[in-house]
Each structure stands twice: as C-alpha cells, then as structure tokens.
Amino acid sequence: MERIVDFIGGESGPWAVRKLTPIIGESLPKVDFISIIPSSSDNPKEGLWRIRGVRSNLRYTEKSEESTLLSVQADLGRPEARLAALIPIRKSETWWKLAQDERREIFEADSGHIKRGLKYLPAIARRLFHCRDFEEQFDFMTWFEYSSKDSDLFEELVAELRETQEWKYVERELDIRLIKI
Amino acid sequence: MERIVDFIGGESGPWAVRKLTPIIGESLPKVDFISIIPSSSDNPKEGLWRIRGVRSNLRYTEKSEESTLLSVQADLGRPEARLAALIPIRKSETWWKLAQDERREIFEADSGHIKRGLKYLPAIARRLFHCRDFEEQFDFMTWFEYSSKDSDLFEELVAELRETQEWKYVERELDIRLIKI
C-alpha cells in the first residue's frame, strides 16, 4: 500500500458497505462500496466522496509499547479477515492545542489507548491514516480488518475506546462497516 | 498566513535570495526570489521549484516548554526583521523509525533543541513547516526572521544546532538566506 491513499466512497470497489453510522456529528453520503487507491492530486472522477490519508511515523507510541505491538499484531490482508471497519474521526481544537506531553497523558495514561488495543491483538488488524494536515474533514481514519468469528471482540474494542477520556475530544466520528467481496 | 503554504523559488517575490548553500546533500536550483503563498494543488505555473509545508500541532514540545516559548518568542513580520533564512532539512529513515520517546530523547534531552533555541529569543523569530507527509523532498522547513544587528546571533544558533546529536540524523540540508525587498 502507498503511503498516501484516497479512501473513495462510491459505486464500486472491493469492499461493500454493510452499514454507515454517524456516531458523533455530521454523516457522509451513503455509498455502497469503498476503494482504497494511491492518492492523486487530481479531483477524483469517481466516487461520491474521498478522504485522503497518510501512514506516518508514530506520534505517541513509545519504544517498549512498539516492541510489544510488533510482536503480536497481524498484518492487513489476511484471507479470513473479510470484515472491515473504517472509522474516521475529528478531534476538537482544544485537543490540538495541547502540548505533546498533555496529549500523550490523555491518550495512554488516562485512556490506555495502546494497552486496550493490545488485548484485541492479533484478532483485530488495524492501520492508522493521518488526514489533518491535508485539511480533510477528519483528522484520522483507522482501518480495521477481522474475521466474522471476532465480530463481538471488535464491538467490545470500539465500545471501550468510546468511553475513554480521549473520546471527550472527539467532535466527529463515523463508523463504516464493510465486507470484502 | 494559511496553514498549508507553498514556498516558491523563482524570479519574483517579496524576499530576495542573498545566498543558497547546500549544507548536506543535493542543492536546489539557484533562484533570485522566494514567495510564500497559500498552497494550491495545481501544478505551479511560476517558479523553478516549490516546497509545500504545513503548520501543524506540536510534536515534541511539552507544556512547560511551550509556556516559556510563548512568553518570550516574537511573531513573524516585525518591520525591523528584514533578514530571513529558510532551512529545509530531511532526516534519515532511521530517525523516522524511532518511537516517539526515542525521538524526544534525542531532540531535547541529548540535543537541547528547545533549550538552545530559547537563548536566541525574542531576537530570532521562527516558524516550522512540516513537509514529510506531503512526500516532499524535505521533511521540514524552518523560516527565521531577524534584524541585521542579530546576524551573528543567528549564525551562532545554526552552528550550535548543527553540532547536536539530532543533526546526525539529518541527511539533507539547505540554507537559504534572504532579505525583504
């Protein structure tokens, strides 16, 4: 996968949308399919909407946490992991005005973002894309892949994160569930 | 100033290039002027080269450091600060593969990047632009403004930073000196 990609919501693509739910704030137009393609600076001809994101360096994860994650996490693209979720979020200006140590404190010491995620590895594979510095309507998108036997586990993970201190800074969140066709 | 801007090197602009020196690695074509304009996804009609950058959230600065910086630093655009420098750098893949705590350690504990900069405030005003996630040829550009009586101070600052541990990760650096016309 390229570093900068466009998530395109439209009428075709390898992932069929099962459900598109606005969790906080405004929704996006309903679409039937999502495709993930190398980003292009051209205006997209296809699709009802496009969100650009980039895989970037770690922003909060510390070395010891990274080592643990790398030892247990699964890659995207496992054949049995036919279910996916795309969860774009935007955080408030208050969040972005916090200094690095304040954001890290909320992210991990208060909310256990990494620690909570670890419990669901390797069942739930995920990848984070940053959007904020492209002036997109969201700050991040996380893409998750899992098999149908791990559906309940995935529900548990998202429910848990939404209860954290960190989520008080989320001012827009969409939850798109997909299946590989 | 917009959040995402293009630095355009060409034949016109409010800043005249006095000197363009490759410090590490490849140079850029010599130009006579630089202008800073809101970024456009169009290919630039003007200029010999363009570097896109974004003002983003703090990546290493902690709250106490930020408070000190805010209390002493000067804004860009002071009428007496007619000299400027644009210093684009690219860091190695080794740097980018480090975890957040490892990069912070090198940046401040080992290299005193913030602490060293503080000594030169408010004389030297500066602003950091991030380029890496746009897949530019540089990872950052720092823009500095100072008055001619503070020239020696500025030379001291750049010389000091170039001696740090952090600079061992710099694999390309350009130093462009300018004057407001």
PDB file of N, CA, C and O in Angstrom, chain A residues 75-129:
ATOM      1  N   ASP A  75      -0.929  -8.508  10.203  1.00  0.00           N
ATOM      2  CA  ASP A  75      -0.948  -7.639   9.021  1.00  0.00           C
ATOM      3  C   ASP A  75      -2.358  -7.516   8.464  1.00  0.00           C
ATOM      4  O   ASP A  75      -3.206  -8.379   8.687  1.00  0.00           O
ATOM      5  N   LEU A  76      -2.553  -6.481   7.671  1.00  0.00           N
ATOM      6  CA  LEU A  76      -3.787  -6.399   6.886  1.00  0.00           C
ATOM      7  C   LEU A  76      -3.723  -7.473   5.808  1.00  0.00           C
ATOM      8  O   LEU A  76      -2.665  -8.015   5.510  1.00  0.00           O
ATOM      9  N   GLY A  77      -4.885  -7.788   5.233  1.00  0.00           N
ATOM     10  CA  GLY A  77      -4.920  -8.686   4.077  1.00  0.00           C
ATOM     11  C   GLY A  77      -5.006 -10.161   4.397  1.00  0.00           C
ATOM     12  O   GLY A  77      -4.839 -10.990   3.490  1.00  0.00           O
ATOM     13  N   ARG A  78      -5.249 -10.542   5.655  1.00  0.00           N
ATOM     14  CA  ARG A  78      -5.436 -11.975   5.950  1.00  0.00           C
ATOM     15  C   ARG A  78      -6.694 -12.464   5.240  1.00  0.00           C
ATOM     16  O   ARG A  78      -7.762 -11.830   5.349  1.00  0.00           O
ATOM     17  N   PRO A  79      -6.614 -13.594   4.529  1.00  0.00           N
ATOM     18  CA  PRO A  79      -7.771 -14.040   3.741  1.00  0.00           C
ATOM     19  C   PRO A  79      -9.024 -14.271   4.583  1.00  0.00           C
ATOM     20  O   PRO A  79     -10.142 -14.015   4.118  1.00  0.00           O
ATOM     21  N   GLU A  80      -8.852 -14.718   5.828  1.00  0.00           N
ATOM     22  CA  GLU A  80     -10.031 -14.988   6.668  1.00  0.00           C
ATOM     23  C   GLU A  80     -10.648 -13.701   7.235  1.00  0.00           C
ATOM     24  O   GLU A  80     -11.799 -13.707   7.691  1.00  0.00           O
ATOM     25  N   ALA A  81      -9.898 -12.590   7.169  1.00  0.00           N
ATOM     26  CA  ALA A  81     -10.393 -11.340   7.758  1.00  0.00           C
ATOM     27  C   ALA A  81     -11.201 -10.583   6.714  1.00  0.00           C
ATOM     28  O   ALA A  81     -10.752  -9.600   6.144  1.00  0.00           O
ATOM     29  N   ARG A  82     -12.432 -11.061   6.483  1.00  0.00           N
ATOM     30  CA  ARG A  82     -13.251 -10.491   5.411  1.00  0.00           C
ATOM     31  C   ARG A  82     -14.092  -9.315   5.871  1.00  0.00           C
ATOM     32  O   ARG A  82     -14.676  -8.610   5.055  1.00  0.00           O
ATOM     33  N   LEU A  83     -14.159  -9.098   7.170  1.00  0.00           N
ATOM     34  CA  LEU A  83     -14.893  -7.934   7.672  1.00  0.00           C
ATOM     35  C   LEU A  83     -13.909  -6.782   7.923  1.00  0.00           C
ATOM     36  O   LEU A  83     -12.758  -7.010   8.285  1.00  0.00           O
ATOM     37  N   ALA A  84     -14.407  -5.578   7.689  1.00  0.00           N
ATOM     38  CA  ALA A  84     -13.560  -4.407   7.920  1.00  0.00           C
ATOM     39  C   ALA A  84     -14.401  -3.288   8.502  1.00  0.00           C
ATOM     40  O   ALA A  84     -15.639  -3.306   8.435  1.00  0.00           O
ATOM     41  N   ALA A  85     -13.711  -2.323   9.094  1.00  0.00           N
ATOM     42  CA  ALA A  85     -14.377  -1.099   9.556  1.00  0.00           C
ATOM     43  C   ALA A  85     -13.465   0.067   9.220  1.00  0.00           C
ATOM     44  O   ALA A  85     -12.243  -0.043   9.314  1.00  0.00           O
ATOM     45  N   LEU A  86     -14.082   1.160   8.790  1.00  0.00           N
ATOM     46  CA  LEU A  86     -13.344   2.402   8.564  1.00  0.00           C
ATOM     47  C   LEU A  86     -13.952   3.422   9.525  1.00  0.00           C
ATOM     48  O   LEU A  86     -15.152   3.712   9.443  1.00  0.00           O
ATOM     49  N   ILE A  87     -13.126   3.923  10.437  1.00  0.00           N
ATOM     50  CA  ILE A  87     -13.641   4.858  11.447  1.00  0.00           C
ATOM     51  C   ILE A  87     -12.881   6.178  11.362  1.00  0.00           C
ATOM     52  O   ILE A  87     -11.789   6.316  11.921  1.00  0.00           O
ATOM     53  N   PRO A  88     -13.459   7.141  10.612  1.00  0.00           N
ATOM     54  CA  PRO A  88     -12.828   8.472  10.561  1.00  0.00           C
ATOM     55  C   PRO A  88     -13.267   9.297  11.771  1.00  0.00           C
ATOM     56  O   PRO A  88     -14.445   9.261  12.136  1.00  0.00           O
ATOM     57  N   ILE A  89     -12.327   9.978  12.381  1.00  0.00           N
ATOM     58  CA  ILE A  89     -12.681  10.870  13.491  1.00  0.00           C
ATOM     59  C   ILE A  89     -12.025  12.244  13.332  1.00  0.00           C
ATOM     60  O   ILE A  89     -11.018  12.385  12.646  1.00  0.00           O
ATOM     61  N   ARG A  90     -12.661  13.215  13.939  1.00  0.00           N
ATOM     62  CA  ARG A  90     -12.036  14.536  14.052  1.00  0.00           C
ATOM     63  C   ARG A  90     -12.023  14.921  15.520  1.00  0.00           C
ATOM     64  O   ARG A  90     -13.022  14.737  16.221  1.00  0.00           O
ATOM     65  N   LYS A  91     -10.901  15.432  15.988  1.00  0.00           N
ATOM     66  CA  LYS A  91     -10.809  15.884  17.377  1.00  0.00           C
ATOM     67  C   LYS A  91     -10.954  17.402  17.429  1.00  0.00           C
ATOM     68  O   LYS A  91     -10.806  18.095  16.422  1.00  0.00           O
ATOM     69  N   SER A  92     -11.241  17.916  18.634  1.00  0.00           N
ATOM     70  CA  SER A  92     -11.508  19.347  18.793  1.00  0.00           C
ATOM     71  C   SER A  92     -10.231  20.178  18.722  1.00  0.00           C
ATOM     72  O   SER A  92      -9.119  19.664  18.887  1.00  0.00           O
ATOM     73  N   GLU A  93     -10.402  21.486  18.528  1.00  0.00           N
ATOM     74  CA  GLU A  93      -9.259  22.403  18.549  1.00  0.00           C
ATOM     75  C   GLU A  93      -8.566  22.366  19.912  1.00  0.00           C
ATOM     76  O   GLU A  93      -7.348  22.528  19.998  1.00  0.00           O
ATOM     77  N   THR A  94      -9.352  22.141  20.970  1.00  0.00           N
ATOM     78  CA  THR A  94      -8.770  22.027  22.320  1.00  0.00           C
ATOM     79  C   THR A  94      -7.713  20.930  22.357  1.00  0.00           C
ATOM     80  O   THR A  94      -6.632  21.102  22.914  1.00  0.00           O
ATOM     81  N   TRP A  95      -8.032  19.799  21.770  1.00  0.00           N
ATOM     82  CA  TRP A  95      -7.059  18.690  21.700  1.00  0.00           C
ATOM     83  C   TRP A  95      -5.785  19.131  20.999  1.00  0.00           C
ATOM     84  O   TRP A  95      -4.683  18.940  21.478  1.00  0.00           O
ATOM     85  N   TRP A  96      -5.947  19.759  19.855  1.00  0.00           N
ATOM     86  CA  TRP A  96      -4.781  20.078  19.015  1.00  0.00           C
ATOM     87  C   TRP A  96      -3.920  21.180  19.611  1.00  0.00           C
ATOM     88  O   TRP A  96      -2.757  21.320  19.254  1.00  0.00           O
ATOM     89  N   LYS A  97      -4.528  21.951  20.518  1.00  0.00           N
ATOM     90  CA  LYS A  97      -3.735  22.999  21.172  1.00  0.00           C
ATOM     91  C   LYS A  97      -2.984  22.475  22.391  1.00  0.00           C
ATOM     92  O   LYS A  97      -2.167  23.187  22.957  1.00  0.00           O
ATOM     93  N   LEU A  98      -3.233  21.252  22.790  1.00  0.00           N
ATOM     94  CA  LEU A  98      -2.483  20.675  23.904  1.00  0.00           C
ATOM     95  C   LEU A  98      -1.040  20.408  23.466  1.00  0.00           C
ATOM     96  O   LEU A  98      -0.776  20.147  22.292  1.00  0.00           O
ATOM     97  N   ALA A  99      -0.130  20.466  24.425  1.00  0.00           N
ATOM     98  CA  ALA A  99       1.274  20.144  24.139  1.00  0.00           C
ATOM     99  C   ALA A  99       1.417  18.619  24.031  1.00  0.00           C
ATOM    100  O   ALA A  99       0.496  17.868  24.364  1.00  0.00           O
ATOM    101  N   GLN A 100       2.570  18.174  23.554  1.00  0.00           N
ATOM    102  CA  GLN A 100       2.787  16.747  23.309  1.00  0.00           C
ATOM    103  C   GLN A 100       2.581  15.911  24.573  1.00  0.00           C
ATOM    104  O   GLN A 100       1.923  14.870  24.535  1.00  0.00           O
ATOM    105  N   ASP A 101       3.141  16.355  25.702  1.00  0.00           N
ATOM    106  CA  ASP A 101       3.028  15.551  26.931  1.00  0.00           C
ATOM    107  C   ASP A 101       1.586  15.508  27.441  1.00  0.00           C
ATOM    108  O   ASP A 101       1.153  14.494  28.002  1.00  0.00           O
ATOM    109  N   GLU A 102       0.818  16.568  27.208  1.00  0.00           N
ATOM    110  CA  GLU A 102      -0.581  16.567  27.637  1.00  0.00           C
ATOM    111  C   GLU A 102      -1.405  15.591  26.791  1.00  0.00           C
ATOM    112  O   GLU A 102      -2.251  14.861  27.308  1.00  0.00           O
ATOM    113  N   ARG A 103      -1.148  15.589  25.485  1.00  0.00           N
ATOM    114  CA  ARG A 103      -1.889  14.646  24.627  1.00  0.00           C
ATOM    115  C   ARG A 103      -1.512  13.199  24.924  1.00  0.00           C
ATOM    116  O   ARG A 103      -2.359  12.309  25.005  1.00  0.00           O
ATOM    117  N   ARG A 104      -0.221  12.952  25.119  1.00  0.00           N
ATOM    118  CA  ARG A 104       0.227  11.595  25.471  1.00  0.00           C
ATOM    119  C   ARG A 104      -0.421  11.119  26.789  1.00  0.00           C
ATOM    120  O   ARG A 104      -0.843   9.976  26.898  1.00  0.00           O
ATOM    121  N   GLU A 105      -0.495  12.017  27.760  1.00  0.00           N
ATOM    122  CA  GLU A 105      -1.088  11.697  29.069  1.00  0.00           C
ATOM    123  C   GLU A 105      -2.543  11.231  28.906  1.00  0.00           C
ATOM    124  O   GLU A 105      -2.950  10.215  29.454  1.00  0.00           O
ATOM    125  N   ILE A 106      -3.299  11.976  28.124  1.00  0.00           N
ATOM    126  CA  ILE A 106      -4.708  11.622  27.919  1.00  0.00           C
ATOM    127  C   ILE A 106      -4.812  10.332  27.103  1.00  0.00           C
ATOM    128  O   ILE A 106      -5.581   9.431  27.425  1.00  0.00           O
ATOM    129  N   PHE A 107      -3.992  10.243  26.070  1.00  0.00           N
ATOM    130  CA  PHE A 107      -4.014   9.117  25.130  1.00  0.00           C
ATOM    131  C   PHE A 107      -3.719   7.786  25.830  1.00  0.00           C
ATOM    132  O   PHE A 107      -4.436   6.812  25.637  1.00  0.00           O
ATOM    133  N   GLU A 108      -2.660   7.776  26.653  1.00  0.00           N
ATOM    134  CA  GLU A 108      -2.266   6.492  27.224  1.00  0.00           C
ATOM    135  C   GLU A 108      -2.453   6.404  28.747  1.00  0.00           C
ATOM    136  O   GLU A 108      -3.098   5.470  29.218  1.00  0.00           O
ATOM    137  N   ALA A 109      -1.933   7.373  29.504  1.00  0.00           N
ATOM    138  CA  ALA A 109      -2.056   7.252  30.973  1.00  0.00           C
ATOM    139  C   ALA A 109      -3.531   7.262  31.380  1.00  0.00           C
ATOM    140  O   ALA A 109      -3.976   6.413  32.150  1.00  0.00           O
ATOM    141  N   ASP A 110      -4.326   8.201  30.837  1.00  0.00           N
ATOM    142  CA  ASP A 110      -5.745   8.285  31.211  1.00  0.00           C
ATOM    143  C   ASP A 110      -6.616   7.281  30.462  1.00  0.00           C
ATOM    144  O   ASP A 110      -7.562   6.741  31.013  1.00  0.00           O
ATOM    145  N   SER A 111      -6.336   7.079  29.176  1.00  0.00           N
ATOM    146  CA  SER A 111      -7.289   6.341  28.332  1.00  0.00           C
ATOM    147  C   SER A 111      -6.803   4.957  27.924  1.00  0.00           C
ATOM    148  O   SER A 111      -7.575   4.153  27.414  1.00  0.00           O
ATOM    149  N   GLY A 112      -5.525   4.675  28.125  1.00  0.00           N
ATOM    150  CA  GLY A 112      -4.991   3.342  27.803  1.00  0.00           C
ATOM    151  C   GLY A 112      -5.239   2.924  26.366  1.00  0.00           C
ATOM    152  O   GLY A 112      -5.527   1.759  26.084  1.00  0.00           O
ATOM    153  N   HIS A 113      -5.112   3.884  25.437  1.00  0.00           N
ATOM    154  CA  HIS A 113      -5.410   3.605  24.038  1.00  0.00           C
ATOM    155  C   HIS A 113      -4.599   2.401  23.511  1.00  0.00           C
ATOM    156  O   HIS A 113      -5.153   1.485  22.906  1.00  0.00           O
ATOM    157  N   ILE A 114      -3.303   2.409  23.768  1.00  0.00           N
ATOM    158  CA  ILE A 114      -2.446   1.320  23.267  1.00  0.00           C
ATOM    159  C   ILE A 114      -2.727   0.029  24.038  1.00  0.00           C
ATOM    160  O   ILE A 114      -2.922  -1.034  23.444  1.00  0.00           O
ATOM    161  N   LYS A 115      -2.783   0.152  25.364  1.00  0.00           N
ATOM    162  CA  LYS A 115      -2.999  -1.021  26.219  1.00  0.00           C
ATOM    163  C   LYS A 115      -4.324  -1.719  25.905  1.00  0.00           C
ATOM    164  O   LYS A 115      -4.397  -2.935  25.813  1.00  0.00           O
ATOM    165  N   ARG A 116      -5.366  -0.936  25.711  1.00  0.00           N
ATOM    166  CA  ARG A 116      -6.672  -1.515  25.368  1.00  0.00           C
ATOM    167  C   ARG A 116      -6.623  -2.232  24.024  1.00  0.00           C
ATOM    168  O   ARG A 116      -7.148  -3.324  23.866  1.00  0.00           O
ATOM    169  N   GLY A 117      -5.969  -1.588  23.050  1.00  0.00           N
ATOM    170  CA  GLY A 117      -5.857  -2.183  21.718  1.00  0.00           C
ATOM    171  C   GLY A 117      -5.143  -3.526  21.747  1.00  0.00           C
ATOM    172  O   GLY A 117      -5.515  -4.457  21.042  1.00  0.00           O
ATOM    173  N   LEU A 118      -4.132  -3.600  22.603  1.00  0.00           N
ATOM    174  CA  LEU A 118      -3.312  -4.815  22.710  1.00  0.00           C
ATOM    175  C   LEU A 118      -4.131  -6.057  23.032  1.00  0.00           C
ATOM    176  O   LEU A 118      -3.836  -7.149  22.551  1.00  0.00           O
ATOM    177  N   LYS A 119      -5.161  -5.894  23.856  1.00  0.00           N
ATOM    178  CA  LYS A 119      -5.996  -7.032  24.267  1.00  0.00           C
ATOM    179  C   LYS A 119      -6.672  -7.697  23.064  1.00  0.00           C
ATOM    180  O   LYS A 119      -7.095  -8.824  23.133  1.00  0.00           O
ATOM    181  N   TYR A 120      -6.829  -6.918  21.981  1.00  0.00           N
ATOM    182  CA  TYR A 120      -7.580  -7.426  20.832  1.00  0.00           C
ATOM    183  C   TYR A 120      -6.675  -7.876  19.696  1.00  0.00           C
ATOM    184  O   TYR A 120      -7.132  -8.148  18.597  1.00  0.00           O
ATOM    185  N   LEU A 121      -5.382  -7.941  19.993  1.00  0.00           N
ATOM    186  CA  LEU A 121      -4.423  -8.421  19.004  1.00  0.00           C
ATOM    187  C   LEU A 121      -4.151  -9.886  19.265  1.00  0.00           C
ATOM    188  O   LEU A 121      -4.160 -10.296  20.421  1.00  0.00           O
ATOM    189  N   PRO A 122      -3.888 -10.672  18.233  1.00  0.00           N
ATOM    190  CA  PRO A 122      -3.822 -10.292  16.823  1.00  0.00           C
ATOM    191  C   PRO A 122      -5.168 -10.368  16.094  1.00  0.00           C
ATOM    192  O   PRO A 122      -5.186 -10.156  14.884  1.00  0.00           O
ATOM    193  N   ALA A 123      -6.271 -10.599  16.816  1.00  0.00           N
ATOM    194  CA  ALA A 123      -7.557 -10.807  16.121  1.00  0.00           C
ATOM    195  C   ALA A 123      -7.920  -9.629  15.221  1.00  0.00           C
ATOM    196  O   ALA A 123      -8.347  -9.810  14.075  1.00  0.00           O
ATOM    197  N   ILE A 124      -7.769  -8.409  15.761  1.00  0.00           N
ATOM    198  CA  ILE A 124      -8.164  -7.209  15.018  1.00  0.00           C
ATOM    199  C   ILE A 124      -6.903  -6.547  14.437  1.00  0.00           C
ATOM    200  O   ILE A 124      -6.081  -6.011  15.190  1.00  0.00           O
ATOM    201  N   ALA A 125      -6.755  -6.585  13.133  1.00  0.00           N
ATOM    202  CA  ALA A 125      -5.621  -5.888  12.492  1.00  0.00           C
ATOM    203  C   ALA A 125      -6.079  -4.462  12.191  1.00  0.00           C
ATOM    204  O   ALA A 125      -7.244  -4.231  11.861  1.00  0.00           O
ATOM    205  N   ARG A 126      -5.159  -3.496  12.345  1.00  0.00           N
ATOM    206  CA  ARG A 126      -5.593  -2.123  12.069  1.00  0.00           C
ATOM    207  C   ARG A 126      -4.439  -1.286  11.534  1.00  0.00           C
ATOM    208  O   ARG A 126      -3.274  -1.591  11.756  1.00  0.00           O
ATOM    209  N   ARG A 127      -4.815  -0.223  10.854  1.00  0.00           N
ATOM    210  CA  ARG A 127      -3.820   0.742  10.377  1.00  0.00           C
ATOM    211  C   ARG A 127      -4.395   2.143  10.485  1.00  0.00           C
ATOM    212  O   ARG A 127      -5.552   2.387  10.128  1.00  0.00           O
ATOM    213  N   LEU A 128      -3.545   3.047  10.960  1.00  0.00           N
ATOM    214  CA  LEU A 128      -3.961   4.440  11.162  1.00  0.00           C
ATOM    215  C   LEU A 128      -3.499   5.302   9.988  1.00  0.00           C
ATOM    216  O   LEU A 128      -2.354   5.206   9.553  1.00  0.00           O
ATOM    217  N   PHE A 129      -4.395   6.130   9.508  1.00  0.00           N
ATOM    218  CA  PHE A 129      -4.059   7.117   8.469  1.00  0.00           C
ATOM    219  C   PHE A 129      -4.308   8.516   9.033  1.00  0.00           C
ATOM    220  O   PHE A 129      -5.363   8.766   9.617  1.00  0.00           O
TER     221      PHE A 129
END
